[in-house]
PDB file of C-alpha atoms and ligand atoms in Angstrom:
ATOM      1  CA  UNK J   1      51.893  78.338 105.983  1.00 96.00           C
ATOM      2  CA  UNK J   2      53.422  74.988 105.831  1.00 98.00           C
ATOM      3  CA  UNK J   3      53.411  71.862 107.678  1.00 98.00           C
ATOM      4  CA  UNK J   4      56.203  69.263 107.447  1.00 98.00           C
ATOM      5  CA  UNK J   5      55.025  66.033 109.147  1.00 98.00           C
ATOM      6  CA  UNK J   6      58.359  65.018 108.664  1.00 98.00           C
ATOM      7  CA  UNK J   7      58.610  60.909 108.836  1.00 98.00           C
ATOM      8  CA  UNK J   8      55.101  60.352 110.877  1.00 98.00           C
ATOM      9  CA  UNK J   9      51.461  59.939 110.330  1.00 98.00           C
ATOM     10  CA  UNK J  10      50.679  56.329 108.656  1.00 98.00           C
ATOM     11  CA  UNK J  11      47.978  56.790 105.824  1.00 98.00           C
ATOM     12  CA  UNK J  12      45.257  56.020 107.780  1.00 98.00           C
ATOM     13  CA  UNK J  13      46.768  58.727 110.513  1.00 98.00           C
ATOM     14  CA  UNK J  14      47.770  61.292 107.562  1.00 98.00           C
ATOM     15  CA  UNK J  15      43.725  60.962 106.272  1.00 98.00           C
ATOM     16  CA  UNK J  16      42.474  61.708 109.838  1.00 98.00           C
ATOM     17  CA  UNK J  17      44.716  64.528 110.674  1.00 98.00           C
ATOM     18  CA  UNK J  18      44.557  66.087 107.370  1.00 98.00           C
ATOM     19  CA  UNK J  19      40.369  65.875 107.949  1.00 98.00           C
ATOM     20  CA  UNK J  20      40.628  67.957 111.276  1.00 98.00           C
ATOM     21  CA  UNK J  21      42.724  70.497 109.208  1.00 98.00           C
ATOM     22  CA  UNK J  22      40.506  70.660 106.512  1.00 97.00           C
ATOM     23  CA  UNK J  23      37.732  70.950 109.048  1.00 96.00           C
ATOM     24  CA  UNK J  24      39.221  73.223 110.979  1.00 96.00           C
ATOM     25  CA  UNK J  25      39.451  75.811 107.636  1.00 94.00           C
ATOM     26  CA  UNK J  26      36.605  75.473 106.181  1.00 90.00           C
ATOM     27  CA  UNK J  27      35.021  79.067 105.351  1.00 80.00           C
ATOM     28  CA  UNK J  28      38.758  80.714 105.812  1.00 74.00           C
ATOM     29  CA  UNK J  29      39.427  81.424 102.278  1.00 71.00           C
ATOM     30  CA  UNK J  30      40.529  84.485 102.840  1.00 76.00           C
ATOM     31  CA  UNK J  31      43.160  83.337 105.103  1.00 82.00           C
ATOM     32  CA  UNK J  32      46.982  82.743 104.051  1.00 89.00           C
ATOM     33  CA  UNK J  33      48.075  79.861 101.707  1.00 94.00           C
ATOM     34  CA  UNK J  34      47.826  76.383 103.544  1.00 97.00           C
ATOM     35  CA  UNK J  35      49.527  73.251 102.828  1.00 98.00           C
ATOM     36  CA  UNK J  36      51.149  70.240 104.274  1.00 98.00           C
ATOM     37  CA  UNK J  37      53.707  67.459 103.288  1.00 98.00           C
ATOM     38  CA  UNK J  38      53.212  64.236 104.355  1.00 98.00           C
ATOM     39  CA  UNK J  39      55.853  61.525 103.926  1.00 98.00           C
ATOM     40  CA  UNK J  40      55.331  60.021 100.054  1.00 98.00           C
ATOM     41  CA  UNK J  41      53.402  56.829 101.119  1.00 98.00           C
ATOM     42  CA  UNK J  42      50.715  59.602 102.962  1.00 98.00           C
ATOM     43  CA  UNK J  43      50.100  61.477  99.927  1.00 98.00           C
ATOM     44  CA  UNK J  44      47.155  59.518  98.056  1.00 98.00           C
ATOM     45  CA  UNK J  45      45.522  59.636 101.226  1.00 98.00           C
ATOM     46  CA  UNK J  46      46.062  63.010 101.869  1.00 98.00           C
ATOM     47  CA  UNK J  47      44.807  63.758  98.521  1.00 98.00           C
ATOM     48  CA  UNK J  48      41.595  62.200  99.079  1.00 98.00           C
ATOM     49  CA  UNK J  49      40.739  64.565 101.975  1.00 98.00           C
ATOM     50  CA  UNK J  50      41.566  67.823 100.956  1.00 98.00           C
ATOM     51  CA  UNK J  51      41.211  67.686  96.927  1.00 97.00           C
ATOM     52  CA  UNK J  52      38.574  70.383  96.310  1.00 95.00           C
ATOM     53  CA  UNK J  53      39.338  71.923 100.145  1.00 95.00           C
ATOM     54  CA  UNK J  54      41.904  75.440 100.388  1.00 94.00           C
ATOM     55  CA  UNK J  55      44.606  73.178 101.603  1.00 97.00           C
ATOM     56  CA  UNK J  56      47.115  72.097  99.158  1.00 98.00           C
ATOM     57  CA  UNK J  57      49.767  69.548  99.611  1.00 98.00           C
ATOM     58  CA  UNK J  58      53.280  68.616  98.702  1.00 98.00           C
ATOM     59  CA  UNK J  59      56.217  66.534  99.356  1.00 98.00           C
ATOM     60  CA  UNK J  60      59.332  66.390 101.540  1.00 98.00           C
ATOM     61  CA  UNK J  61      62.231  65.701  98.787  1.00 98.00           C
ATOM     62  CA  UNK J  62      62.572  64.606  95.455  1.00 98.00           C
ATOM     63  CA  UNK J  63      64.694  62.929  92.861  1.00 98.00           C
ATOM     64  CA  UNK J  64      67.021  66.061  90.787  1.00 98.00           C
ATOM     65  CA  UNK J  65      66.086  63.442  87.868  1.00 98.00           C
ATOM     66  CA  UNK J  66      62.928  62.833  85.827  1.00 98.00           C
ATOM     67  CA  UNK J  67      63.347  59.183  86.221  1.00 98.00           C
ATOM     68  CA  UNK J  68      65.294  56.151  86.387  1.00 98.00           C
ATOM     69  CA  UNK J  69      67.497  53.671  88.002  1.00 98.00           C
ATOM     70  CA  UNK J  70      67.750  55.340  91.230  1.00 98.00           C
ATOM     71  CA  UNK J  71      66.513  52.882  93.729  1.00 98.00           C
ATOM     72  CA  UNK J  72      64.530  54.249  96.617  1.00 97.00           C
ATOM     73  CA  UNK J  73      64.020  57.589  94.776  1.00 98.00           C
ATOM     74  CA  UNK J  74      60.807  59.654  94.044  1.00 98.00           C
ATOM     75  CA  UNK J  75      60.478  61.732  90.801  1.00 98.00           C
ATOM     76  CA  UNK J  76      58.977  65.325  90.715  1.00 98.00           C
ATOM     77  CA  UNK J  77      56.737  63.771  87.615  1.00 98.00           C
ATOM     78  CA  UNK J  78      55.235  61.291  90.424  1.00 98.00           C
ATOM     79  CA  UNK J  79      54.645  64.157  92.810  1.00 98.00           C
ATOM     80  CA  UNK J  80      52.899  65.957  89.937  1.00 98.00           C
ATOM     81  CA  UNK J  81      50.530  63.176  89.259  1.00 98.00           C
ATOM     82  CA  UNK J  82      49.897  62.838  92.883  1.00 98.00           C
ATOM     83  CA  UNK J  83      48.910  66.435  93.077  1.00 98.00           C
ATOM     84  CA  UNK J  84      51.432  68.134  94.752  1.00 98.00           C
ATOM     85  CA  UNK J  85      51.867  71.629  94.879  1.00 98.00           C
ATOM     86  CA  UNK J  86      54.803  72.211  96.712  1.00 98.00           C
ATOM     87  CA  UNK J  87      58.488  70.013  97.164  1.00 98.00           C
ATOM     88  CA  UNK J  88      60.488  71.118 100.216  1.00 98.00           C
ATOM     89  CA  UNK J  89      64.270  70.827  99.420  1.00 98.00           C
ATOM     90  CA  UNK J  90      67.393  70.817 101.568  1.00 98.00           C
ATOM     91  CA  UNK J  91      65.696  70.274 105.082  1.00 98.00           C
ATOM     92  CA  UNK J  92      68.396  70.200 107.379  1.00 97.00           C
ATOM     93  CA  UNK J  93      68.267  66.902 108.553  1.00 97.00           C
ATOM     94  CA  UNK J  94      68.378  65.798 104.689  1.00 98.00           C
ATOM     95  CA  UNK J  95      71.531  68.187 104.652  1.00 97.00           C
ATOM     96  CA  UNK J  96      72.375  66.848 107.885  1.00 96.00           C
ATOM     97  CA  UNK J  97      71.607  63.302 107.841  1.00 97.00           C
ATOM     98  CA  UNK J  98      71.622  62.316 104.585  1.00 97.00           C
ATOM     99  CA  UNK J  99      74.564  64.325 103.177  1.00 97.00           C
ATOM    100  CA  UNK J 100      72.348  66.850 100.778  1.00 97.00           C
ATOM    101  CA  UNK J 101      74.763  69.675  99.358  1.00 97.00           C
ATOM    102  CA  UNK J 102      73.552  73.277  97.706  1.00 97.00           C
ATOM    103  CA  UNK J 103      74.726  72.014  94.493  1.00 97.00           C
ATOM    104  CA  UNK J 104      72.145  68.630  95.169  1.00 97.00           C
ATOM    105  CA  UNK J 105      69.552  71.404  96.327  1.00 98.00           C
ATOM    106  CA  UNK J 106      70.203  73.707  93.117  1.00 98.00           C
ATOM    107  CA  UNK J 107      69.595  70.730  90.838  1.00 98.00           C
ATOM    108  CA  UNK J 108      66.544  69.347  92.626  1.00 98.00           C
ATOM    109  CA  UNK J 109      65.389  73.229  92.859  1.00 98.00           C
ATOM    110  CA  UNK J 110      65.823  73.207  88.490  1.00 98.00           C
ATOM    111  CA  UNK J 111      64.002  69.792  88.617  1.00 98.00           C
ATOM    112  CA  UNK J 112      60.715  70.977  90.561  1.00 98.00           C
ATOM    113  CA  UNK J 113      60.534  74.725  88.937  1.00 98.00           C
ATOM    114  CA  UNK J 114      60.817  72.862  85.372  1.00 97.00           C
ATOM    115  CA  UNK J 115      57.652  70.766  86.596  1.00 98.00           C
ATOM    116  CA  UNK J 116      55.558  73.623  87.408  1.00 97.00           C
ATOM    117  CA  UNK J 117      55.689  72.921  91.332  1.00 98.00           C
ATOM    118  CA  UNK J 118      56.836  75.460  93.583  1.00 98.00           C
ATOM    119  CA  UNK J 119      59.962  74.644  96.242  1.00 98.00           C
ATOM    120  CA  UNK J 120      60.265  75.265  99.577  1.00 98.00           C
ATOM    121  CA  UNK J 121      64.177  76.075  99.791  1.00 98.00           C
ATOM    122  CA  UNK J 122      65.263  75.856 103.093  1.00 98.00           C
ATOM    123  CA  UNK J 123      68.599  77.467 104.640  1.00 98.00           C
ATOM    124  CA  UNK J 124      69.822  77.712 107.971  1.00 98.00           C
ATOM    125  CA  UNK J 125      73.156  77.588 110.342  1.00 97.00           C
ATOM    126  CA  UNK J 126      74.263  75.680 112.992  1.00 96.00           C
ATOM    127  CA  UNK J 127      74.519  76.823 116.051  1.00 94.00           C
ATOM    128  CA  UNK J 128      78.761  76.132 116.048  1.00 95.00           C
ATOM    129  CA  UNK J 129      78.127  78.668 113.250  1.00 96.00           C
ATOM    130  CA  UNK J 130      75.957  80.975 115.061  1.00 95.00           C
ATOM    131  CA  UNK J 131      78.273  81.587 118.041  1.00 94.00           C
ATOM    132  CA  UNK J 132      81.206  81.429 115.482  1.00 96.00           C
ATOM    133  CA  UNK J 133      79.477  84.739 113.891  1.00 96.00           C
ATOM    134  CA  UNK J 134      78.595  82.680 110.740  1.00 97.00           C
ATOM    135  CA  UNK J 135      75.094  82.983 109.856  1.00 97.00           C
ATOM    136  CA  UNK J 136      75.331  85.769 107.234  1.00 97.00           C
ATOM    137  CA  UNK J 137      78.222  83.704 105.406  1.00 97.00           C
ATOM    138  CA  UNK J 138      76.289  80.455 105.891  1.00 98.00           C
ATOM    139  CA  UNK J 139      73.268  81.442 104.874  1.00 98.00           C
ATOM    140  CA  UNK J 140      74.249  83.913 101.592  1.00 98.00           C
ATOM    141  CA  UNK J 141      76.304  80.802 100.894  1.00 98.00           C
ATOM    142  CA  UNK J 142      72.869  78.476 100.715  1.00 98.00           C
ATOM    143  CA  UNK J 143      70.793  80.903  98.684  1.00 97.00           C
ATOM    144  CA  UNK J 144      73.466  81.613  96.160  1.00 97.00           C
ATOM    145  CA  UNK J 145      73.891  77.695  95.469  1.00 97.00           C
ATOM    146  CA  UNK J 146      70.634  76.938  95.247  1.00 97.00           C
ATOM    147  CA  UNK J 147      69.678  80.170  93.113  1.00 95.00           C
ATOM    148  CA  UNK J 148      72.710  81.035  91.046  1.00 93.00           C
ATOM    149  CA  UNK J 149      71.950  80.976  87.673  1.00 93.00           C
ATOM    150  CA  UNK J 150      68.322  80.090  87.863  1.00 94.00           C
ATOM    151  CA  UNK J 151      65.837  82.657  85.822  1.00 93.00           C
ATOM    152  CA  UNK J 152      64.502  85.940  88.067  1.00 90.00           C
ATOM    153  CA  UNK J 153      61.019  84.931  87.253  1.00 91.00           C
ATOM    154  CA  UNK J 154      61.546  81.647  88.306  1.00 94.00           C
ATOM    155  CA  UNK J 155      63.153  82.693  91.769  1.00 94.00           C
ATOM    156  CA  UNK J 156      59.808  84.636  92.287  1.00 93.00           C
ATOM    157  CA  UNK J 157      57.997  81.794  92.648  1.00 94.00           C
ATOM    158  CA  UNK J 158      59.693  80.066  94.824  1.00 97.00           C
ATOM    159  CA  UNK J 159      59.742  80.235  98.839  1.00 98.00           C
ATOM    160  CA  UNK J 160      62.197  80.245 101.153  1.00 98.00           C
ATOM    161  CA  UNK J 161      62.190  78.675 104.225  1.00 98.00           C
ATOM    162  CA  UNK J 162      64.403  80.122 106.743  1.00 98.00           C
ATOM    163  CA  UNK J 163      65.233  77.512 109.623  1.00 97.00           C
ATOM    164  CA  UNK J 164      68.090  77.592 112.456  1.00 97.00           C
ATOM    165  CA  UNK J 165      69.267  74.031 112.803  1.00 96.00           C
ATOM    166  CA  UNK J 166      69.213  75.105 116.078  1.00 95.00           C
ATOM    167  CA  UNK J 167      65.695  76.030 116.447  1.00 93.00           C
ATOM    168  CA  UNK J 168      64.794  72.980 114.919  1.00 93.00           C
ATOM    169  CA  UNK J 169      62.710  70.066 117.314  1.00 85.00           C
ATOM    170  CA  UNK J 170      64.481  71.710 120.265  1.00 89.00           C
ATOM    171  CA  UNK J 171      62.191  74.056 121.714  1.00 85.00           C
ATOM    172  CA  UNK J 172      64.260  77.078 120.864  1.00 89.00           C
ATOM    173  CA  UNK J 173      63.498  79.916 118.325  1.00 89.00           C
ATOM    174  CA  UNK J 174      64.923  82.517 117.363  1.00 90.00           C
ATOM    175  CA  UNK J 175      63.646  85.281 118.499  1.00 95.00           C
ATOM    176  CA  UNK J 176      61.315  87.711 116.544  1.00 96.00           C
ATOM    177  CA  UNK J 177      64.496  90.123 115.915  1.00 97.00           C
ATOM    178  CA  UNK J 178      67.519  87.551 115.361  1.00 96.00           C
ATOM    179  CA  UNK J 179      64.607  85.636 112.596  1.00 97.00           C
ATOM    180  CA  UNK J 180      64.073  89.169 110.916  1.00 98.00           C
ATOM    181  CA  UNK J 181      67.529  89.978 111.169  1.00 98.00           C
ATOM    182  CA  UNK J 182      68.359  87.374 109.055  1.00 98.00           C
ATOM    183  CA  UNK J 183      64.862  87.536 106.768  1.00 98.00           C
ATOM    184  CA  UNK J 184      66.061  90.668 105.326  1.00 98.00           C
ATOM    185  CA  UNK J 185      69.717  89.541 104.780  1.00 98.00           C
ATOM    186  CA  UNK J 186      67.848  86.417 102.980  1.00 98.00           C
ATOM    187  CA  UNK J 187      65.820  89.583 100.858  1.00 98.00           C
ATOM    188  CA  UNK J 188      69.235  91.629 100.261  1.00 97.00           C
ATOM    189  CA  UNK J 189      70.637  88.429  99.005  1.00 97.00           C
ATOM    190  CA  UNK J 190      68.006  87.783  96.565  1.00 96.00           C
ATOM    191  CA  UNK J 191      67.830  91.443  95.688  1.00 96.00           C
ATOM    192  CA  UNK J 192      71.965  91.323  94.565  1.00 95.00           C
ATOM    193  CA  UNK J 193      70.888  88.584  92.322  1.00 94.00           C
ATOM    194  CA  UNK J 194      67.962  88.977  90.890  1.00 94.00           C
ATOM    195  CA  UNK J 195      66.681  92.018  91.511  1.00 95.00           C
ATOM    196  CA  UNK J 196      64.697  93.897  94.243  1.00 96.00           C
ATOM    197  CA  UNK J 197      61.180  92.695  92.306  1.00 95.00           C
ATOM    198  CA  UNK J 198      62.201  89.363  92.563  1.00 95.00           C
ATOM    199  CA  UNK J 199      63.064  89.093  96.318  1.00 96.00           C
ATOM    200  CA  UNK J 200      59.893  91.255  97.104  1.00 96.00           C
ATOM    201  CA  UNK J 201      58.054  88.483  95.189  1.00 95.00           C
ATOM    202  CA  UNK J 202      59.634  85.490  97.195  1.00 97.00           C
ATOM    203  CA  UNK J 203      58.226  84.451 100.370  1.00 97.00           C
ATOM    204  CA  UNK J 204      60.351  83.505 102.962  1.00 98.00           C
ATOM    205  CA  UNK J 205      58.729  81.542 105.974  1.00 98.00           C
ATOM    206  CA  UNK J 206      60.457  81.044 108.904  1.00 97.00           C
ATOM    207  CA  UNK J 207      60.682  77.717 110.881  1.00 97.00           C
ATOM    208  CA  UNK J 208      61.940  76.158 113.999  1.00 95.00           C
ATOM    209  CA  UNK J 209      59.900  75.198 117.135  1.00 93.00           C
ATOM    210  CA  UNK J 210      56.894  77.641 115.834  1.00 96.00           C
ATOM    211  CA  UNK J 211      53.872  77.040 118.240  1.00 96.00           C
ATOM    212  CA  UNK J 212      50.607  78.783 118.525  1.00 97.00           C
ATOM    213  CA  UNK J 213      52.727  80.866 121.745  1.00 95.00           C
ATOM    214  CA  UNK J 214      55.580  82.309 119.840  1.00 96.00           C
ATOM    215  CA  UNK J 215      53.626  82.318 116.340  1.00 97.00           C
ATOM    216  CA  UNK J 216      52.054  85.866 116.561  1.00 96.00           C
ATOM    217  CA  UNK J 217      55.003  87.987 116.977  1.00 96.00           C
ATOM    218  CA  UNK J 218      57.303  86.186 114.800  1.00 97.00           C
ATOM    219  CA  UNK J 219      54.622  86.258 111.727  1.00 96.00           C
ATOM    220  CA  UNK J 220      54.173  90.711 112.569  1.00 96.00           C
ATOM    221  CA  UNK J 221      57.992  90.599 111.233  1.00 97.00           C
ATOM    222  CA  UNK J 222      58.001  92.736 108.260  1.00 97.00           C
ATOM    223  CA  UNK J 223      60.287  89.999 106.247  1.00 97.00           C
ATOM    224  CA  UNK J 224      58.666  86.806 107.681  1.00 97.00           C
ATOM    225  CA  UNK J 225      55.876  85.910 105.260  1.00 97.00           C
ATOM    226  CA  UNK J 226      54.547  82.763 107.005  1.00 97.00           C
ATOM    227  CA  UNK J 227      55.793  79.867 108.485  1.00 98.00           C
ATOM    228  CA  UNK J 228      57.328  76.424 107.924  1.00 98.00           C
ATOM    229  CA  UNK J 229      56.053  74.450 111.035  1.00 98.00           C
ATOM    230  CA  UNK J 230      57.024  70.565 112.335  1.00 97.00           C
ATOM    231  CA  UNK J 231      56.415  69.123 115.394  1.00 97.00           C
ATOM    232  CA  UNK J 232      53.515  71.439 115.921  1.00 97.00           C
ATOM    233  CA  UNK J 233      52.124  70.504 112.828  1.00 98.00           C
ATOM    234  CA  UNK J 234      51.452  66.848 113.959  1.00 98.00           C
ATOM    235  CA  UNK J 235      48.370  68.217 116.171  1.00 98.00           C
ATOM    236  CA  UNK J 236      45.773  70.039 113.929  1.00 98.00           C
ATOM    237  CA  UNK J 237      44.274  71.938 117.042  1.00 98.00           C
ATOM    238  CA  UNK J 238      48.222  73.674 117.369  1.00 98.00           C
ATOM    239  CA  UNK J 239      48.589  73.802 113.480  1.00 98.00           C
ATOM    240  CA  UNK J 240      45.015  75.931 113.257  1.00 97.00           C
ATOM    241  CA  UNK J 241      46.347  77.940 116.022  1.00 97.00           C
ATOM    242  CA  UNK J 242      49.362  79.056 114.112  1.00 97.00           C
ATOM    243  CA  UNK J 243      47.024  79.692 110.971  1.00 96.00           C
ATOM    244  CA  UNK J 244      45.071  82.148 112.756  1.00 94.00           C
ATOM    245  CA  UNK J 245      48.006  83.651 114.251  1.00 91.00           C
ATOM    246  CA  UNK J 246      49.327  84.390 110.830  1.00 84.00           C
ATOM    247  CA  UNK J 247      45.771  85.320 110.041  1.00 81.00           C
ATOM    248  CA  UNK J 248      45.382  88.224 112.563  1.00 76.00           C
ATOM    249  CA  UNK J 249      49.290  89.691 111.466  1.00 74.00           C
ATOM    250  CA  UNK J 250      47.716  90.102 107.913  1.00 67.00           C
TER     251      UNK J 250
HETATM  252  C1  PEP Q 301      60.827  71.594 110.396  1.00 66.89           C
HETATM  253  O1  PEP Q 301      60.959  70.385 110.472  1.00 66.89           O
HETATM  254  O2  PEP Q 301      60.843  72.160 109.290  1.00 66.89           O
HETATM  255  C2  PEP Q 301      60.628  72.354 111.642  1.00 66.89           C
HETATM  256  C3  PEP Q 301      60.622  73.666 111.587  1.00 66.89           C
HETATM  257  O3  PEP Q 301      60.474  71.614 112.787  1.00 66.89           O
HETATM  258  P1  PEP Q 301      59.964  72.148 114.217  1.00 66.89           P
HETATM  259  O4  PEP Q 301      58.792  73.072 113.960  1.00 66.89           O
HETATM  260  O5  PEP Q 301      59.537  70.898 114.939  1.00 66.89           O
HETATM  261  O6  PEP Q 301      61.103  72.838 114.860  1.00 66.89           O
END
């Protein structure tokens, strides 16, 4: 389970909120994988709370390069020395807004698996390309550029995040059955290119507008291994919620 704070929570608000999560875990070791990404000026602080805790933490983006004259840009070895466990990659409103491709995704995805961290690759259609039929062809289209030609053992570690730009900040999921539908295409996909190990081995969360309502049923999907949460991931008491929902589906 992951929580994206997207562009909020000020270090002082990152170290307060990631305290009630920490809190709010302590003694669930048993539970499933936690971890949050702060924006990159939240991280020390972040760090500070929940080093030596069950809850991990990791970035938003990265750099594809290992350093350089790239103005404005963060490089996976920084993230490493801050910590970080996990990178999420091609967000949709990085595709969206700030013009990210699969190819930019497949070289940041080379970047972070040659530093040891583990991605969080996310896909996802429109919803012009929903109601045009698209999904499949949009989303197959994702995975392959942002796995082709990376090793199967490398794929295994990675996780997929599953999101409907559509589903995203709006208030709308998918529903339990249109999410799994497209889970298990995600899994075929995988399977035609690296083998069925390999996409039994990846996790693929699903995310857009989880909240502790919806959470339950989505997470008892055979193919959805967790979730990828935003807004609700902002309030600790809604976060924990969808934690133990994931927690009583195991
Ligand atoms: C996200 O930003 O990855 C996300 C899923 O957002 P939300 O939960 O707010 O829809």
């Amino acid at each position: 389970m992951c929580g994206n704070w997207k562009m909020y929570k000020t270090p002082g608000e990152a170290r307060a909120l990631a305290r009630e999560v920490a809190n709010g875990l302590r003694g669930a070791d048993d539970g499933p994988e936690v971890a949050v990404c702060p924006p990159f000026p939240s991280i020390p602080a972040v760090r500070e709370i929940l080093e030596g805790t069950s809850v991990a933490w990791g970035a938003q983006n990265c750099s594809p390069h290992l350093e350089g004259a790239y103005t404005g840009e963060v490089a996976v070895p920084m993230l490493v020395d801050l910590g970080c466990r996990f990178v999420i990659l091609g967000h949709s409103e990085r595709r969206q807004i700030f013009g990210e491709t699969d190819s930019s995704v497949h070289e940041k995805l080379q970047t972070v698996l040659g530093a040891g961290l583990t991605p969080i690759v996310c896909v996802g259609e429109t919803l012009d390309e929903r109601e045009a039929g698209r999904t499949e062809e949009v989303v197959d289209r994702q995975i392959r550029g942002a796995f082709e030609g990376i090793p199967g053992a490398e794929v295994g570690r990675t996780v997929v995040a599953y999101e409907p730009v559509w589903a995203i900040g709006t208030g709308r999921t998918a529903t339990p059955e249109q999410a799994e539908a497209v889970h298990r295409r995600i899994r075929a996909t995988l399977s035609g290119l690296h083998g069925e190990d390999v996409a039994t081995a990846t996790r693929i969360l699903y995310g857009g507008s989880v909240k502790p309502g919806n959470a339950g049923e989505l997470f008892s999907q055979p193919n959805i291994d967790g979730g990828l949460i935003g807004g609700a991931s902002l309030s600790a008491r809604d976060f924990l919620a969808i934690v133990g929902a994931e927690c009583s589906t195991e």
